[in-house]
Coordinates of C-alpha atoms and ligand atoms in Angstrom, one line a residue:
M271 CA 32.4 78.3 26.9
R272 CA 28.8 78.6 26.0
Y273 CA 26.5 75.8 25.0
I274 CA 23.6 76.0 22.6
S275 CA 20.7 73.7 21.9
T276 CA 20.5 71.5 18.7
R277 CA 16.9 72.8 18.2
G278 CA 17.9 76.5 18.3
Q279 CA 15.1 77.7 20.6
A280 CA 16.5 77.3 24.2
P281 CA 18.8 79.9 25.9
A282 CA 22.5 79.4 25.7
L283 CA 24.0 78.1 29.0
N284 CA 27.5 78.0 30.6
F285 CA 29.2 74.7 31.5
E286 CA 27.9 74.7 35.1
D287 CA 24.3 75.0 34.0
V288 CA 24.7 72.4 31.2
L289 CA 26.0 70.0 33.8
L290 CA 22.8 70.3 35.7
A291 CA 20.4 70.7 32.8
G292 CA 19.9 67.5 30.9
L293 CA 17.6 68.2 27.9
A294 CA 17.3 71.8 26.7
S295 CA 14.0 73.5 27.3
D296 CA 13.2 73.1 23.5
G297 CA 13.7 69.4 23.7
G298 CA 17.2 69.6 22.1
L299 CA 20.6 68.5 23.3
Y300 CA 23.3 71.0 24.3
V301 CA 26.5 71.2 22.2
P302 CA 29.4 73.7 22.5
E303 CA 28.9 76.9 20.7
N304 CA 32.4 76.8 19.3
L305 CA 34.6 73.7 19.4
P306 CA 38.2 74.3 20.4
R307 CA 40.8 73.5 17.8
F308 CA 44.3 72.5 18.7
T309 CA 47.4 72.9 16.5
V310 CA 49.7 70.1 15.5
E311 CA 52.5 71.5 17.7
E312 CA 50.2 71.7 20.7
I313 CA 49.0 68.1 20.3
A314 CA 52.5 66.9 19.7
S315 CA 53.6 68.6 23.0
W316 CA 51.2 66.4 24.9
A317 CA 52.9 63.1 24.1
G318 CA 53.8 61.1 27.2
L319 CA 51.6 63.1 29.6
P320 CA 49.8 61.1 32.3
Y321 CA 46.1 60.5 31.6
H322 CA 44.8 63.2 34.0
E323 CA 47.2 65.8 32.7
L324 CA 46.2 65.2 29.1
A325 CA 42.5 65.3 30.2
F326 CA 43.1 68.7 31.7
R327 CA 44.5 70.1 28.4
V328 CA 41.8 68.5 26.2
M329 CA 38.8 69.5 28.4
R330 CA 40.0 72.8 29.8
P331 CA 38.3 74.9 27.1
F332 CA 34.9 73.2 27.7
V333 CA 34.8 74.1 31.4
A334 CA 36.4 77.6 31.1
G335 CA 34.5 80.2 33.0
S336 CA 32.9 77.7 35.3
I337 CA 35.6 75.7 37.0
D338 CA 39.0 77.0 38.1
D339 CA 42.2 75.4 36.7
A340 CA 43.4 74.3 40.1
D341 CA 40.1 72.8 41.0
F342 CA 39.8 71.0 37.7
K343 CA 43.3 69.6 37.9
R344 CA 42.6 68.2 41.4
I345 CA 39.2 66.7 40.3
L346 CA 40.9 65.0 37.3
E347 CA 43.7 63.6 39.3
E348 CA 41.2 62.1 41.8
T349 CA 38.9 60.8 39.0
Y350 CA 41.6 58.9 37.0
G351 CA 43.4 57.9 40.2
V352 CA 40.7 55.3 40.9
F353 CA 41.4 53.3 37.8
A354 CA 43.2 50.0 38.4
H355 CA 45.7 50.2 35.6
Q356 CA 48.5 52.8 35.8
A357 CA 48.0 53.7 32.2
V358 CA 44.3 54.2 32.9
A359 CA 43.4 53.3 29.3
P360 CA 46.1 50.8 28.2
L361 CA 46.5 49.7 24.6
T362 CA 46.8 46.0 23.8
Q363 CA 48.0 44.9 20.4
L364 CA 45.8 42.2 18.7
G365 CA 47.4 42.0 15.3
A366 CA 49.4 43.9 12.7
N367 CA 48.6 47.6 13.4
E368 CA 45.5 46.5 15.3
W369 CA 44.9 47.5 18.9
V370 CA 42.3 47.3 21.6
L371 CA 42.0 50.4 23.8
E372 CA 41.0 48.9 27.2
L373 CA 38.5 51.2 28.7
F374 CA 37.4 48.7 31.3
Q375 CA 40.0 49.3 34.0
G376 CA 37.7 51.5 36.1
P377 CA 35.7 50.5 39.2
T378 CA 32.7 48.9 37.3
L379 CA 34.7 47.4 34.4
A380 CA 33.0 49.3 31.6
F381 CA 34.0 52.5 29.7
K382 CA 31.1 54.4 31.3
D383 CA 33.4 54.9 34.3
F384 CA 35.5 57.4 32.4
A385 CA 32.6 59.8 32.2
L386 CA 30.6 59.0 35.3
Q387 CA 33.6 59.1 37.7
L388 CA 34.2 62.6 36.5
L389 CA 30.5 63.6 36.4
G390 CA 29.9 62.7 40.0
R391 CA 32.9 64.8 41.1
L392 CA 32.1 67.8 38.9
L393 CA 28.5 67.8 40.2
D394 CA 29.6 67.7 43.8
H395 CA 32.1 70.5 43.2
V396 CA 29.5 72.8 41.5
L397 CA 26.8 72.0 44.1
A398 CA 29.0 72.7 47.0
K399 CA 29.9 76.1 45.5
R400 CA 26.2 76.9 45.0
N401 CA 25.2 75.4 48.4
E402 CA 22.6 73.2 46.7
R403 CA 21.6 69.5 46.8
V404 CA 20.2 67.4 43.9
V405 CA 18.5 64.1 43.4
I406 CA 19.6 61.8 40.5
M407 CA 17.1 59.3 39.1
G408 CA 18.1 56.8 36.5
A409 CA 16.9 53.5 35.0
T410 CA 19.4 50.8 34.1
S411 CA 19.5 47.5 32.4
G412 CA 23.0 47.0 33.7
D413 CA 26.1 49.0 33.0
T414 CA 25.0 52.6 33.4
G415 CA 23.5 52.1 36.9
S416 CA 26.6 50.7 38.5
A417 CA 28.9 53.3 36.9
A418 CA 26.6 56.1 38.0
I419 CA 26.4 54.8 41.6
E420 CA 30.2 54.3 41.8
G421 CA 30.6 57.9 40.4
C422 CA 28.3 59.4 43.0
K423 CA 29.0 57.4 46.1
A424 CA 31.4 60.0 47.6
C425 CA 29.2 63.0 46.7
D426 CA 28.1 65.0 49.7
N427 CA 25.4 66.9 47.8
V428 CA 23.8 64.2 45.6
D429 CA 21.3 61.4 46.4
I430 CA 21.1 58.8 43.7
F431 CA 18.1 56.5 42.9
I432 CA 18.8 53.8 40.4
M433 CA 15.9 51.5 39.2
H434 CA 16.6 48.2 37.7
P435 CA 14.1 45.5 36.6
H436 CA 13.7 43.0 39.5
N437 CA 15.4 39.7 38.8
R438 CA 16.2 40.8 35.2
V439 CA 19.8 41.9 35.5
S440 CA 22.7 39.5 35.8
E441 CA 24.0 38.8 39.3
V442 CA 27.3 40.5 38.6
Q443 CA 25.5 43.6 37.4
R444 CA 23.1 43.6 40.3
R445 CA 25.8 43.1 42.9
Q446 CA 28.0 45.9 41.3
M447 CA 25.1 48.2 42.2
T448 CA 23.6 46.8 45.5
T449 CA 26.9 46.3 47.3
I450 CA 27.8 50.0 47.2
L451 CA 26.6 51.1 50.6
G452 CA 26.1 54.7 51.5
E453 CA 23.3 56.8 52.9
N454 CA 22.9 58.6 49.6
I455 CA 22.8 55.5 47.5
H456 CA 19.4 54.0 46.7
N457 CA 18.9 50.9 44.7
I458 CA 15.3 50.1 43.7
A459 CA 14.3 46.8 42.1
I460 CA 11.1 47.4 40.2
E461 CA 8.6 44.6 39.7
G462 CA 8.5 45.3 36.0
N463 CA 10.8 45.5 32.9
F464 CA 13.5 48.0 31.9
D465 CA 11.0 50.1 29.9
D466 CA 8.8 50.5 33.0
C467 CA 11.8 51.8 34.9
Q468 CA 12.6 54.3 32.1
E469 CA 9.0 55.5 31.8
M470 CA 9.0 56.3 35.6
V471 CA 12.2 58.3 35.2
K472 CA 10.7 60.2 32.3
A473 CA 7.4 60.9 34.2
S474 CA 9.4 62.1 37.2
F475 CA 11.3 64.6 35.0
A476 CA 8.0 65.8 33.5
D477 CA 6.4 66.5 36.9
Q478 CA 8.8 67.2 39.7
G479 CA 6.3 68.2 42.4
F480 CA 7.2 65.2 44.6
L481 CA 10.7 66.6 45.0
K482 CA 9.6 69.6 47.0
G483 CA 11.9 72.0 45.1
T484 CA 15.0 69.8 45.0
R485 CA 16.5 69.7 41.5
L486 CA 16.4 66.5 39.5
V487 CA 19.5 65.6 37.4
A488 CA 20.0 63.1 34.6
V489 CA 23.0 60.9 34.1
N490 CA 22.1 59.3 30.8
S491 CA 24.3 59.7 27.8
I492 CA 22.7 62.9 26.6
N493 CA 24.5 64.7 29.4
W494 CA 27.2 66.8 27.7
A495 CA 29.8 66.2 30.4
R496 CA 29.8 62.5 29.6
I497 CA 30.6 63.1 25.9
M498 CA 33.3 65.6 26.9
A499 CA 35.1 63.1 29.1
Q500 CA 35.1 60.5 26.3
I501 CA 37.0 62.8 23.9
V502 CA 40.2 62.5 26.0
Y503 CA 40.9 58.8 25.4
Y504 CA 40.9 59.3 21.6
F505 CA 43.8 61.7 22.1
H506 CA 45.5 59.4 24.6
A507 CA 45.4 56.4 22.3
A508 CA 46.3 58.3 19.1
L509 CA 49.3 60.1 20.7
Q510 CA 50.8 56.7 21.7
L511 CA 50.5 55.5 18.1
G512 CA 52.2 58.4 16.4
A513 CA 49.6 61.2 16.2
P514 CA 49.6 64.0 15.3
H515 CA 52.3 63.1 12.7
R516 CA 50.4 60.0 11.7
S517 CA 46.6 59.3 11.3
V518 CA 44.8 56.7 13.4
A519 CA 41.5 54.9 12.7
F520 CA 39.0 53.9 15.4
S521 CA 36.2 51.3 15.5
V522 CA 33.6 52.0 18.2
P523 CA 30.9 49.6 19.5
T524 CA 27.9 52.0 19.6
G525 CA 24.3 52.2 20.9
N526 CA 23.3 55.7 21.7
F527 CA 26.0 57.3 19.4
G528 CA 27.7 58.8 22.5
D529 CA 31.1 57.2 22.5
I530 CA 31.6 57.6 18.7
F531 CA 30.4 61.1 18.7
A532 CA 33.2 61.9 21.1
G533 CA 35.6 60.6 18.5
Y534 CA 34.0 62.8 15.8
L535 CA 34.6 65.8 18.1
A536 CA 38.2 64.8 18.7
R537 CA 38.8 64.8 15.0
N538 CA 37.1 68.2 14.6
M539 CA 39.4 69.5 17.4
G540 CA 42.5 68.7 15.3
L541 CA 43.3 65.0 16.0
P542 CA 44.2 63.2 12.7
I543 CA 41.6 60.4 12.6
N544 CA 41.4 58.9 9.1
Q545 CA 38.4 56.6 9.8
L546 CA 35.6 56.3 12.4
V547 CA 33.7 53.0 12.2
V548 CA 30.2 52.8 13.7
A549 CA 29.9 49.2 15.0
T550 CA 26.3 48.1 16.0
N551 CA 24.7 44.9 16.9
R552 CA 21.3 43.7 15.4
N553 CA 19.8 46.9 16.7
D554 CA 21.3 48.7 13.7
I555 CA 19.4 52.0 13.2
L556 CA 22.8 53.8 12.9
H557 CA 24.0 51.3 10.3
R558 CA 20.7 51.6 8.4
F559 CA 21.3 55.4 8.2
M560 CA 24.9 55.2 7.2
S561 CA 24.4 52.6 4.6
G562 CA 20.9 53.6 3.2
N563 CA 19.9 57.0 4.5
R564 CA 17.1 55.4 6.6
Y565 CA 17.0 56.3 10.2
D566 CA 13.9 54.2 11.0
K567 CA 12.7 53.0 14.3
D568 CA 12.5 49.2 14.5
T569 CA 11.5 46.8 17.3
L570 CA 14.0 46.0 20.0
H571 CA 16.0 42.8 19.6
A572 CA 17.6 41.3 22.7
S573 CA 21.3 40.5 21.9
L574 CA 24.4 39.1 23.6
S575 CA 25.7 42.7 23.7
P576 CA 22.8 44.2 25.8
S577 CA 24.5 47.5 26.5
M578 CA 24.0 48.3 22.8
D579 CA 20.3 47.2 22.6
I580 CA 18.5 50.4 21.6
M581 CA 15.8 51.4 19.2
V582 CA 16.9 55.0 18.7
S583 CA 20.3 56.6 19.3
S584 CA 19.8 59.6 21.5
N585 CA 23.0 61.4 20.5
F586 CA 22.4 61.1 16.8
E587 CA 20.7 64.5 17.0
R588 CA 24.0 66.1 17.8
L589 CA 25.4 64.8 14.4
L590 CA 22.2 65.9 12.6
F591 CA 22.8 69.4 13.9
D592 CA 26.3 69.6 12.3
L593 CA 25.1 67.9 9.1
H594 CA 22.6 70.7 8.8
G595 CA 25.0 73.6 9.2
R596 CA 24.0 73.9 12.8
N597 CA 20.5 75.0 11.8
G598 CA 18.4 74.3 14.9
L599 CA 15.1 74.8 13.1
A600 CA 16.0 72.2 10.5
V601 CA 16.9 69.7 13.2
S602 CA 13.7 70.6 15.1
A603 CA 11.6 69.9 11.9
L604 CA 13.4 66.5 11.3
M605 CA 12.9 65.4 14.9
D606 CA 9.2 66.4 14.8
E607 CA 8.9 64.2 11.7
F608 CA 10.7 61.4 13.4
K609 CA 8.4 61.6 16.4
A610 CA 5.3 61.5 14.2
T611 CA 6.4 58.8 11.8
G612 CA 9.3 56.9 13.4
K613 CA 11.3 57.6 10.2
L614 CA 13.8 60.2 9.1
S615 CA 16.2 60.7 6.2
V616 CA 18.3 63.7 5.1
A617 CA 19.0 65.4 1.8
D618 CA 21.5 63.6 -0.5
D619 CA 24.4 66.0 0.0
R620 CA 24.1 65.7 3.8
W621 CA 24.0 62.0 3.7
T622 CA 27.1 61.9 1.4
E623 CA 28.8 64.0 4.0
A624 CA 27.8 61.6 6.8
R625 CA 29.2 58.7 4.8
R626 CA 32.5 60.6 4.3
L627 CA 32.7 61.0 8.1
F628 CA 31.7 57.4 9.1
D629 CA 31.9 53.8 8.0
S630 CA 29.5 51.3 9.6
L631 CA 28.7 47.7 10.1
A632 CA 26.0 45.7 11.9
V633 CA 27.2 42.5 13.6
D634 CA 24.8 39.7 14.7
D635 CA 25.2 37.4 17.7
E636 CA 26.7 34.6 15.7
Q637 CA 29.4 36.8 14.2
T638 CA 30.0 38.2 17.6
C639 CA 30.7 34.8 19.1
A640 CA 32.8 33.8 16.0
T641 CA 34.9 36.9 16.5
I642 CA 35.4 36.1 20.2
A643 CA 36.5 32.6 19.3
Q644 CA 38.7 33.6 16.5
V645 CA 40.6 36.2 18.4
H646 CA 41.0 33.9 21.4
A647 CA 42.3 31.1 19.2
Q648 CA 44.8 33.5 17.4
T649 CA 46.1 35.4 20.4
G650 CA 44.7 34.0 23.7
Y651 CA 43.0 37.4 24.3
L652 CA 39.4 37.3 25.6
L653 CA 37.0 39.9 24.1
D654 CA 33.7 40.9 25.7
P655 CA 30.8 40.8 23.1
H656 CA 30.6 44.6 22.7
T657 CA 34.3 44.9 21.9
A658 CA 34.1 41.9 19.6
I659 CA 31.6 43.8 17.5
G660 CA 34.1 46.6 17.3
V661 CA 36.8 44.1 16.2
K662 CA 34.6 42.6 13.5
A663 CA 33.6 46.0 12.1
A664 CA 37.2 47.2 12.2
R665 CA 38.3 44.2 10.1
D666 CA 35.5 44.4 7.6
C667 CA 35.6 48.2 7.1
R668 CA 39.3 49.0 7.3
R669 CA 40.5 51.4 4.7
S670 CA 44.2 51.3 5.3
Q671 CA 46.4 48.4 6.5
A672 CA 49.3 50.9 6.9
L673 CA 47.6 53.0 9.6
P674 CA 46.9 51.8 13.2
M675 CA 43.3 50.7 13.8
V676 CA 42.1 51.1 17.4
V677 CA 39.0 49.2 18.6
L678 CA 37.4 50.7 21.7
G679 CA 37.3 48.0 24.4
T680 CA 34.1 49.0 26.2
A681 CA 33.7 46.2 28.8
H682 CA 35.6 43.5 30.6
P683 CA 34.5 40.0 29.5
V684 CA 33.7 38.9 33.1
K685 CA 30.6 41.1 32.8
F686 CA 29.2 39.1 29.9
P687 CA 30.0 35.4 30.5
E688 CA 27.1 34.1 28.4
A689 CA 28.7 35.3 25.1
V690 CA 32.1 33.9 26.1
E691 CA 30.4 30.5 26.8
K692 CA 28.5 30.6 23.6
A693 CA 31.8 31.3 21.8
G694 CA 32.9 27.9 23.0
I695 CA 35.6 29.1 25.3
A696 CA 36.1 27.0 28.3
A697 CA 38.2 29.5 30.3
V698 CA 35.9 31.5 32.5
P699 CA 36.9 35.1 32.8
Q700 CA 37.9 36.1 36.4
L701 CA 36.9 39.1 38.4
P702 CA 39.9 41.5 38.9
P703 CA 41.3 41.9 42.4
H704 CA 39.2 44.9 43.4
L705 CA 36.0 43.0 42.8
A706 CA 37.2 39.5 43.8
D707 CA 35.0 39.4 46.9
L708 CA 31.9 40.8 45.1
F709 CA 29.8 37.6 45.8
Q710 CA 30.5 37.9 49.6
R711 CA 29.6 41.5 50.0
E712 CA 26.5 42.8 51.8
E713 CA 23.7 43.9 49.4
R714 CA 21.2 46.7 49.9
C715 CA 18.2 47.1 47.7
T716 CA 14.5 47.9 48.0
V717 CA 11.9 46.1 45.9
L718 CA 9.0 48.3 44.9
A719 CA 5.9 47.8 42.9
N720 CA 5.8 49.0 39.3
D721 CA 3.9 52.1 40.3
L722 CA 4.9 55.7 39.8
K723 CA 3.4 57.1 43.0
T724 CA 5.1 54.3 45.1
V725 CA 8.5 55.2 43.6
Q726 CA 8.1 58.9 43.9
D727 CA 7.0 58.6 47.6
F728 CA 10.1 56.5 48.2
V729 CA 12.3 59.1 46.7
S730 CA 10.7 62.0 48.6
Q731 CA 11.0 60.0 51.9
H732 CA 14.7 59.2 51.4
G733 CA 16.1 61.9 49.1
N734 CA 18.1 63.8 51.7
R735 CA 20.9 61.3 52.6
G736 CA 18.2 58.7 53.4
K737 CA 15.9 61.2 55.2
P738 CA 12.8 63.0 53.8
L739 CA 13.2 65.9 51.4
Ligands
PLP862 C1 27.0 51.9 27.0 C2 27.8 50.8 26.3 C3 28.1 50.9 24.9 C4 27.4 51.9 24.0 O1 27.9 53.2 24.2 P1 27.1 54.4 23.5 O2 27.8 55.6 24.0 O3 25.7 54.3 23.9 O4 27.3 54.3 22.0 C5 28.9 49.9 24.4 N1 29.5 48.9 25.1 C6 29.3 48.9 26.5 C7 29.9 47.8 27.2 C8 28.5 49.8 27.1 O5 28.3 49.8 28.4

């Protein structure tokens, strides 16, 4: 499989190089040159397969030419073997034809484990083959950092540096990062805010001299391998609910448009999905586009669903590419306009097409809490605030009561106790067994000043399994 840039000016790459690449050299994002398409018979034959075997069949075309079948099978079996639930991604019924797909059974209790557990193992495999080492630098306000660290802790060829704003992440989130001890794991608490952390990551990508030739890799949601891994659970859920002989709808709590874009790809690969609902919080740039053809940058609003607090949706460019007939120059012009003005809209026919593909809703904190309370009262089931936004959007936007509606359950409620409390629910969610002793575990973290040179010196002093690069 070859991958091309959404801006049309960068060289095409194979899977292995895309895995290590991050952004394309023209500023675009990589997408597959041709999407595989499965027949109804093929999809039907996958019913009942264990998760890792289904994952092999769905993702095999994407890694073809870079990763051998036997290696890929082994990597997938290991990856999805670490999930606490035997079904890996179990479906729980909420109401008539309404389901939650629990994507929070992994090590860090959020759906990002599905992609980052795989990404770490794929990186290590490819790097071992090339006899290379890399450094990962990332900034986190919570979920991504712990999932990335968990995904890389067993990697021989990767050192990972994750910056979080000192004293500004919840204790559960901090401990999920700082209690993972390994000579290649480096937690940095920056005396600044999340944007400061992110700026330092960006500056480090722009000027990599401090790395003395070691390659820097990104693990944020623009990495193609993360999107690829997320396609699988759409197939997994739909097959259990009667696909491919019956259509299924999905409602997806969205920030960077990564998770829902994976659903869009699953549909283009032959999975019968009759509806994809984009569910946002108050940071609703995607809903503004879907409902009014205005993709306009607004200020950031802190919400009870912090993992969806974004100003722009980095993967939206991948949809724009398809909406414009995969014309990279058209996308490039639009993104230039967006960079200059903070605004973007598309021609009417392209917007009509976007509205045919997606429905959308923005849900505020009050509605989020009301949904948590309502579902808890009706069923006893406790939603996390991100998933609650998905449930609310599913109920308001639903096109057919006769077809199953699946809400992607993106996090475990124990990670976001504030929303549960605000919903007026007395029962405190409990940590699952594999994290029960989280508050007793030893922590390791370095506090650094909000200063680029200080951070880069730290990385170059510790980037080779704790030793200097
Ligand atoms: C990251 C995250 C999201 C948003 O996912 P995108 O791929 O950015 O749309 C939603 N919910 C939770 C809990 C997350 O961690």
